[in-house]
């Protein structure tokens, strides 16, 4: 199995911490490999993680290729990759501003045009379910319908992309939007863009030739 993908997975997980998207061993990252995926292991600090610690999980949920156990959220990664064939990587994190909104069970509305970069007129917040459960996975897949990312109630965020860099860029954008929205709420209720205004932005993004690449 590609050592390059294993190295990239570890690098992305470490970058997630450097960017303040998660702390300690929280969060997890996966990348598609054939009909399965590589995912970060459970309870291993990212600064101690090596490429050999990445765990391969098949479509049947069986893990191979590492002495480690896969992340407790492996179901969420498996199901998102199965539901979204254009997605090549999935990132789950607990960034402070987005997670604060998730704890309020509050979606990010169209207060800023860049909300449309995530694929729609809002960043949804999936209902609560305990971590690692099939229920959480089902709710997350539903909240991601037509979107590149979502909040998970009382938990964190989920971001997807064509590759690891794209998924990380989506996670960074969700946290940036969450911070702006939270700060605006400290002053008052932001003025939201209308459906027509958001439709105009979505059409403008489409003219770039496909889903907006947040890495640019």
Coordinates of C-alpha atoms in Angstrom, one line a residue:
X1 CA 0.0 0.0 0.0
X2 CA 1.3 3.4 -0.9
X3 CA 3.8 4.8 1.6
X4 CA 3.3 8.2 0.1
X5 CA -0.4 8.2 1.0
X6 CA 0.5 7.1 4.6
X7 CA 3.0 9.9 4.9
X8 CA 0.4 12.4 3.5
X9 CA -2.2 11.2 6.0
X10 CA 0.2 11.7 8.9
X11 CA 1.2 15.1 7.6
X12 CA -2.4 16.2 7.3
X13 CA -3.2 15.1 10.8
X14 CA -0.3 17.0 12.2
X15 CA -1.2 20.1 10.1
X16 CA -4.7 19.9 11.6
X17 CA -3.2 20.3 15.0
X18 CA -0.8 23.1 13.9
X19 CA -3.8 25.0 12.5
X20 CA -5.7 24.7 15.8
X21 CA -8.4 22.5 14.4
X22 CA -7.9 19.9 17.0
X23 CA -5.8 19.3 20.1
X24 CA -4.2 16.2 21.7
X25 CA -5.5 13.1 20.0
X26 CA -8.9 14.4 19.1
X27 CA -10.0 14.4 15.5
X28 CA -9.2 11.9 12.7
X29 CA -8.4 11.9 9.0
X30 CA -8.9 9.3 6.2
X31 CA -8.0 9.0 2.6
X32 CA -9.6 6.7 0.0
X33 CA -7.5 3.7 -1.1
X34 CA -9.2 1.4 -3.6
X35 CA -12.5 0.1 -2.2
X36 CA -11.3 0.9 1.4
X37 CA -9.4 3.7 3.1
X38 CA -6.5 4.6 5.3
X39 CA -7.5 6.3 8.6
X40 CA -5.5 7.7 11.6
X41 CA -5.3 5.3 14.6
X42 CA -7.1 5.6 17.9
X43 CA -5.5 7.4 20.8
X44 CA -2.1 8.1 19.2
X45 CA -0.6 11.6 19.6
X46 CA -0.1 13.1 16.1
X47 CA 3.5 14.1 16.9
X48 CA 4.3 10.4 17.6
X49 CA 2.4 9.0 14.7
X50 CA 4.3 7.3 11.9
X51 CA 3.2 6.1 8.5
X52 CA 3.1 2.5 9.8
X53 CA 0.4 3.6 12.3
X54 CA -2.2 4.4 9.6
X55 CA -4.8 1.7 9.6
X56 CA -6.4 0.3 6.4
X57 CA -10.1 -0.3 6.7
X58 CA -12.1 -2.2 4.0
X59 CA -15.6 -1.5 2.9
X60 CA -16.7 -4.4 5.2
X61 CA -15.2 -2.5 8.2
X62 CA -12.3 -4.9 8.8
X63 CA -9.0 -3.3 9.6
X64 CA -5.6 -4.5 8.4
X65 CA -2.1 -3.2 7.8
X66 CA -1.3 -1.8 11.3
X67 CA -0.8 -2.9 14.9
X68 CA -3.1 0.0 15.8
X69 CA -6.8 0.2 16.2
X70 CA -8.6 2.5 13.7
X71 CA -10.1 5.7 14.9
X72 CA -13.3 5.2 16.8
X73 CA -15.0 7.3 14.0
X74 CA -14.1 4.8 11.3
X75 CA -17.8 4.2 10.5
X76 CA -18.3 7.9 9.7
X77 CA -15.3 7.8 7.3
X78 CA -16.4 4.6 5.6
X79 CA -20.0 5.7 5.1
X80 CA -19.1 9.2 3.8
X81 CA -16.7 7.7 1.3
X82 CA -19.3 5.1 0.2
X83 CA -22.0 7.8 -0.2
X84 CA -19.8 10.4 -2.0
X85 CA -17.8 8.8 -4.8
X86 CA -16.2 12.2 -5.7
X87 CA -14.7 12.4 -2.2
X88 CA -11.2 11.2 -1.7
X89 CA -10.5 12.3 1.9
X90 CA -12.5 13.0 5.1
X91 CA -11.4 15.1 8.1
X92 CA -13.1 15.3 11.5
X93 CA -11.9 17.9 14.0
X94 CA -12.9 19.9 17.0
X95 CA -12.0 23.5 16.2
X96 CA -13.1 25.9 19.0
X97 CA -15.4 28.3 17.2
X98 CA -17.2 25.7 15.0
X99 CA -17.5 23.4 17.9
X100 CA -18.9 26.1 20.1
X101 CA -21.7 26.7 17.5
X102 CA -22.2 22.9 17.3
X103 CA -22.7 22.8 21.1
X104 CA -25.4 25.4 20.6
X105 CA -26.8 23.1 17.8
X106 CA -26.7 26.2 15.6
X107 CA -26.0 25.9 11.8
X108 CA -24.0 28.6 10.1
X109 CA -26.5 30.6 8.0
X110 CA -25.8 32.7 4.9
X111 CA -24.3 35.6 6.8
X112 CA -21.3 35.7 4.4
X113 CA -21.1 34.8 0.7
X114 CA -18.3 32.3 1.4
X115 CA -20.8 30.0 3.0
X116 CA -21.7 29.1 -0.6
X117 CA -18.1 27.7 -1.1
X118 CA -19.2 24.8 1.1
X119 CA -21.8 23.9 -1.5
X120 CA -25.1 25.5 -0.4
X121 CA -26.9 28.2 1.5
X122 CA -25.7 27.1 5.0
X123 CA -23.4 24.9 6.9
X124 CA -25.8 22.4 8.5
X125 CA -25.5 21.1 12.0
X126 CA -26.2 17.3 12.2
X127 CA -28.3 16.2 15.3
X128 CA -26.5 14.7 18.2
X129 CA -25.5 11.1 18.5
X130 CA -22.7 9.5 20.6
X131 CA -19.3 9.4 19.0
X132 CA -18.3 6.2 17.1
X133 CA -21.9 5.1 16.6
X134 CA -23.7 4.1 13.4
X135 CA -26.3 6.6 14.3
X136 CA -23.8 9.5 14.2
X137 CA -22.5 8.2 10.9
X138 CA -26.0 8.2 9.4
X139 CA -26.7 11.7 10.6
X140 CA -23.4 13.0 9.4
X141 CA -23.9 11.6 5.9
X142 CA -27.4 13.2 5.7
X143 CA -26.0 16.6 6.9
X144 CA -23.3 16.5 4.2
X145 CA -25.8 16.0 1.4
X146 CA -24.9 18.6 -1.2
X147 CA -22.2 20.1 1.1
X148 CA -18.4 19.9 1.6
X149 CA -18.7 20.1 5.3
X150 CA -21.0 20.2 8.3
X151 CA -21.1 20.7 12.1
X152 CA -21.8 17.7 14.4
X153 CA -24.0 18.7 17.4
X154 CA -22.1 18.9 20.7
X155 CA -19.1 17.4 19.0
X156 CA -17.2 19.1 16.1
X157 CA -17.0 19.3 12.4
X158 CA -16.7 17.0 9.3
X159 CA -15.0 18.2 6.1
X160 CA -14.6 16.4 2.8
X161 CA -12.6 17.0 -0.4
X162 CA -11.2 15.4 -3.5
X163 CA -7.9 14.8 -1.6
X164 CA -6.3 15.5 1.8
X165 CA -5.3 19.0 1.0
X166 CA -8.9 19.9 -0.2
X167 CA -10.5 18.4 2.9
X168 CA -8.1 20.3 5.2
X169 CA -8.9 23.5 3.3
X170 CA -12.6 23.0 3.8
X171 CA -12.1 22.4 7.5
X172 CA -10.1 25.7 7.7
X173 CA -12.9 27.5 5.9
X174 CA -15.6 26.2 8.2
X175 CA -13.6 27.4 11.3
X176 CA -13.0 30.8 9.7
X177 CA -16.7 31.2 8.9
X178 CA -17.7 30.0 12.4
X179 CA -15.3 32.5 14.0
X180 CA -16.7 35.4 11.9
X181 CA -20.3 34.4 12.7
X182 CA -19.6 34.0 16.4
X183 CA -18.0 37.4 16.6
X184 CA -20.8 39.0 14.7
X185 CA -23.3 37.5 17.1
X186 CA -21.5 39.2 19.9
X187 CA -22.7 42.5 18.4
X188 CA -26.1 41.4 17.1
X189 CA -27.8 39.2 14.6
X190 CA -26.0 39.4 11.3
X191 CA -28.0 40.4 8.2
X192 CA -28.4 37.3 6.1
X193 CA -28.0 37.1 2.4
X194 CA -31.3 36.3 0.6
X195 CA -32.0 33.1 -1.3
X196 CA -31.6 35.1 -4.6
X197 CA -28.3 36.5 -3.4
X198 CA -26.9 33.1 -2.5
X199 CA -28.1 31.6 -5.7
X200 CA -26.2 34.3 -7.5
X201 CA -23.0 33.4 -5.6
X202 CA -23.5 29.7 -6.2
X203 CA -23.8 30.4 -9.9
X204 CA -20.7 32.5 -9.9
X205 CA -18.7 29.8 -8.2
X206 CA -20.0 27.3 -10.7
X207 CA -18.5 29.4 -13.5
X208 CA -15.0 28.6 -12.1
X209 CA -15.4 25.2 -13.6
X210 CA -16.8 22.9 -10.8
X211 CA -16.8 22.8 -7.0
X212 CA -14.9 25.8 -5.6
X213 CA -11.4 24.9 -4.7
X214 CA -10.8 26.4 -1.3
X215 CA -7.0 25.8 -1.6
X216 CA -6.8 28.8 -4.1

